[in-house]
Coordinates of C-alpha atoms in Angstrom, one line a residue:
M134 CA 19.3 19.9 -30.1
K135 CA 20.5 23.1 -28.5
K136 CA 17.0 24.4 -28.3
Q137 CA 15.8 21.1 -26.7
E138 CA 18.6 21.2 -24.2
K139 CA 17.7 24.7 -23.2
T140 CA 14.0 23.7 -22.7
H141 CA 15.0 20.7 -20.6
R142 CA 17.4 22.8 -18.5
S143 CA 14.8 25.4 -17.9
S144 CA 12.2 22.8 -16.8
R145 CA 14.7 21.4 -14.2
K146 CA 15.4 24.7 -12.5
T147 CA 12.7 24.2 -10.0
P148 CA 11.4 20.9 -8.4
R149 CA 8.4 19.3 -9.9
R150 CA 5.7 17.9 -7.7
G151 CA 6.6 14.3 -8.6
D152 CA 10.3 15.0 -7.8
A153 CA 9.4 16.5 -4.4
T154 CA 6.9 13.7 -3.5
A155 CA 9.4 11.0 -4.3
F156 CA 12.3 12.7 -2.5
F157 CA 10.3 13.5 0.7
D158 CA 8.6 10.1 0.7
S159 CA 11.9 8.4 0.6
S160 CA 13.4 10.6 3.3
R161 CA 10.3 10.4 5.5
S162 CA 10.4 6.6 5.4
V163 CA 14.1 6.3 6.2
D164 CA 13.7 8.8 9.1
I165 CA 10.7 6.9 10.6
V166 CA 12.5 3.5 10.3
D167 CA 15.6 5.0 11.9
W168 CA 13.5 6.4 14.8
L169 CA 11.7 3.1 15.3
V170 CA 15.0 1.2 15.4
A171 CA 16.4 3.7 18.0
N172 CA 13.2 3.5 20.1
P173 CA 12.3 -0.2 20.5
S174 CA 9.7 0.3 23.2
E175 CA 7.9 2.8 21.1
R176 CA 8.1 0.5 18.1
E177 CA 6.5 -2.3 20.2
K178 CA 3.6 0.0 21.1
I179 CA 3.1 1.1 17.5
E180 CA 3.2 -2.5 16.4
W181 CA 0.5 -3.2 18.9
M182 CA -1.6 -0.4 17.5
A183 CA -1.1 -1.7 14.0
R184 CA -2.4 -5.1 15.1
Q185 CA -5.6 -3.5 16.4
V186 CA -6.1 -1.9 13.0
G187 CA -5.5 -5.3 11.4
D188 CA -7.9 -7.1 13.7
T189 CA -10.6 -4.5 13.1
C190 CA -10.1 -4.7 9.3
E191 CA -10.3 -8.5 9.5
Q192 CA -13.6 -8.4 11.3
V193 CA -15.1 -6.0 8.7
L194 CA -13.9 -8.1 5.8
K195 CA -15.3 -11.3 7.4
Q196 CA -18.7 -9.7 7.8
H197 CA -18.6 -7.9 4.5
P198 CA -16.5 -9.8 2.0
G199 CA -15.5 -8.0 -1.2
T200 CA -15.2 -4.6 0.4
H201 CA -11.4 -4.5 0.5
P202 CA -11.0 -1.9 -2.3
R203 CA -13.1 0.6 -0.3
L204 CA -11.2 0.0 2.9
A205 CA -8.0 0.4 1.0
D206 CA -9.1 3.8 -0.2
H207 CA -7.4 5.6 2.7
F208 CA -10.0 4.4 5.2
W209 CA -7.6 3.4 8.0
C210 CA -5.4 6.4 7.7
D211 CA -8.6 8.5 7.7
V212 CA -9.5 6.9 11.0
L213 CA -6.0 7.4 12.6
A214 CA -5.7 11.0 11.4
A215 CA -9.3 11.7 12.7
L216 CA -8.5 10.3 16.1
V217 CA -5.4 12.5 16.3
Q218 CA -7.5 15.5 15.3
V219 CA -10.1 14.7 18.0
L220 CA -7.5 14.0 20.7
T221 CA -5.6 17.2 20.1
E222 CA -8.8 19.2 20.0
A223 CA -10.1 17.6 23.2
L224 CA -7.0 17.6 25.4
D225 CA -8.3 20.1 27.9
E226 CA -11.7 18.4 28.0
I227 CA -10.2 14.9 28.5
D228 CA -8.0 16.3 31.3
K229 CA -11.0 17.0 33.4
F230 CA -11.7 13.3 33.7
P231 CA -10.1 10.9 36.3
S232 CA -6.5 9.7 35.8
R233 CA -7.7 6.6 33.9
V234 CA -9.6 7.2 30.6
S235 CA -13.1 6.2 31.3
Q236 CA -15.5 4.2 29.1
F237 CA -17.5 7.4 28.7
T238 CA -14.4 9.2 27.4
V239 CA -13.6 6.4 25.0
D240 CA -17.2 6.4 23.7
L241 CA -17.1 10.1 23.2
L242 CA -13.8 9.9 21.3
G243 CA -15.3 7.1 19.1
A244 CA -18.3 9.2 18.2
R245 CA -16.3 12.3 17.4
T246 CA -13.7 10.3 15.4
W247 CA -16.5 8.8 13.3
E248 CA -17.9 12.3 12.7
A249 CA -14.5 13.5 11.5
V250 CA -14.0 10.4 9.3
H251 CA -17.4 10.7 7.7
S252 CA -16.8 14.4 7.0
Q253 CA -13.5 13.6 5.4
R254 CA -14.9 11.0 3.1
A255 CA -18.0 12.9 2.2
G256 CA -16.1 16.0 1.3
S257 CA -13.5 14.4 -1.0
K258 CA -14.2 13.2 -4.5
G259 CA -12.9 10.5 -6.7
N260 CA -10.7 7.6 -5.5
A261 CA -8.3 9.5 -3.3
P262 CA -8.5 12.3 -0.7
C263 CA -6.6 14.7 -2.9
Q264 CA -9.1 14.6 -5.8
Q265 CA -11.6 17.4 -6.2
K266 CA -15.0 17.3 -7.8
K267 CA -14.6 17.7 -11.6
T268 CA -18.1 17.2 -12.8
R269 CA -21.6 17.1 -11.4
K270 CA -21.5 13.3 -11.8
T271 CA -18.4 12.9 -9.7
V272 CA -19.3 11.2 -6.4
S273 CA -17.7 11.4 -3.0
R274 CA -15.6 8.6 -1.4
A275 CA -18.5 8.2 1.1
D276 CA -20.9 7.6 -1.9
N277 CA -18.5 5.0 -3.2
D278 CA -18.4 3.3 0.2
V279 CA -22.2 3.0 0.2
A280 CA -22.2 1.8 -3.4
A281 CA -19.8 -1.0 -2.4
G282 CA -22.1 -2.0 0.5
L283 CA -20.2 -0.3 3.3
H284 CA -23.0 1.8 4.7
D285 CA -22.5 4.4 7.4
A286 CA -23.6 2.1 10.1
I287 CA -20.9 -0.5 9.2
L288 CA -18.1 2.0 9.0
E289 CA -19.2 3.8 12.2
E290 CA -19.1 0.5 14.0
A291 CA -15.6 -0.2 12.7
V292 CA -14.4 3.2 13.6
K293 CA -15.8 3.0 17.2
A294 CA -14.4 -0.5 17.6
L295 CA -10.9 0.6 16.6
V296 CA -11.0 3.7 18.8
T297 CA -12.1 1.5 21.7
A298 CA -9.3 -1.0 21.1
L299 CA -6.7 1.8 20.8
M300 CA -7.8 3.9 23.7
T301 CA -9.2 1.6 26.4
G302 CA -6.8 1.3 29.3
A303 CA -4.8 4.4 28.5
T304 CA -3.8 5.9 31.9
E305 CA -3.3 9.3 33.3
A306 CA -5.3 11.2 30.7
T307 CA -3.4 14.4 30.9
H308 CA -1.5 16.5 28.3
G309 CA 1.7 14.8 29.1
A310 CA 0.3 11.2 29.0
L311 CA -1.7 11.7 25.8
D312 CA 1.3 13.2 23.8
P313 CA 3.0 9.8 23.4
I314 CA -0.3 8.3 22.2
I315 CA -0.8 11.0 19.7
L316 CA 2.8 10.7 18.5
R317 CA 2.3 6.9 17.9
L318 CA -0.9 7.5 16.1
R319 CA 0.7 10.1 13.8
I320 CA 3.5 7.7 12.9
L321 CA 1.1 4.8 12.3
A322 CA -1.1 7.0 10.1
I323 CA 1.8 8.0 7.9
L324 CA 3.0 4.4 7.6
F325 CA -0.5 3.3 6.6
C326 CA -1.2 6.1 4.2
P327 CA -0.4 5.4 0.5
D328 CA 0.2 9.1 -0.1
P329 CA 0.6 11.3 3.0
Y330 CA 1.4 14.4 0.9
A331 CA -1.9 14.2 -1.0
H332 CA -4.1 13.1 2.0
K333 CA -5.1 16.3 3.6
A334 CA -6.1 14.9 7.0
V335 CA -2.8 12.9 7.3
W336 CA -0.8 15.9 6.1
D337 CA -2.5 18.4 8.4
Y338 CA -2.7 16.4 11.6
C339 CA 0.2 14.0 11.3
V340 CA 2.9 15.0 8.8
V341 CA 3.0 18.7 9.5
P342 CA 3.2 18.4 13.3
L343 CA 6.1 15.9 13.0
L344 CA 7.9 18.2 10.6
K345 CA 7.5 21.0 13.1
Q346 CA 8.8 18.9 16.0
G347 CA 11.7 17.5 14.0
I348 CA 11.8 14.5 16.3
V349 CA 10.9 11.6 14.1
I350 CA 11.2 13.3 10.7
R351 CA 14.4 15.3 10.5
S352 CA 12.9 17.9 8.2
Q353 CA 15.7 20.4 8.4
N354 CA 18.3 17.9 7.2
Y355 CA 16.6 16.7 4.1
L356 CA 15.1 20.1 3.2
Q357 CA 18.6 21.3 2.8
Q358 CA 19.6 18.2 0.9
F359 CA 16.6 18.8 -1.4
Y360 CA 17.5 22.4 -2.0
D361 CA 21.2 21.5 -2.7
M362 CA 20.1 18.8 -5.2
F363 CA 18.1 21.2 -7.3
K364 CA 20.4 24.1 -7.2
Q365 CA 23.1 22.1 -9.0
Q366 CA 23.8 22.9 -12.6
W367 CA 21.8 20.7 -15.0
T368 CA 23.7 19.5 -18.1
W369 CA 22.5 17.6 -21.1
P370 CA 23.4 13.9 -20.8
T371 CA 26.0 12.6 -23.2

């Protein structure tokens, strides 16, 4: 019993990945909900964006029934994270256009977003973005999409339709005006994603920037809580 107690105590000196994921996921969700409650106008805009995703998804499912499992494999958070990536990389370029985002700009964003989405899904293996290729027979998520009947042309059309819905009518395409749009997209991607900490695109382009900003996700607060929780003395339960 003493030896077993020592083994368990040793294993709990540092956080395990499952512990960390559960803790941060819970804290992240609470922080986002609190922020949405405190910012009703932003909440309404994000809800509108979510409806555009829902409408686009509904159209795809109507035209291609039975493809729900593939669309549920991080597809929509792939699209949202990719759009964030494209917007942040093209801020200066977009700023050269007139004050209102033109149709040409929207079409360009749609094309680049599709390229990013296709690259993400073609480069990740298994059934989740975090999984790596284990054998020569392991296929990519893009391969699984095709096998399910969701060919590139179908997904490209869906991506471009969603980008058009989200971006058409956005005014004053400058750094300052695009920042709120990017913030909303980041929050929506995190809310849509089943596992933001394992989904590289969502982590890199949505979670990390929000952690650094400390506006929506109060990282400093719960990082300290997490540290305090695991530095407590562990004792064998009686």
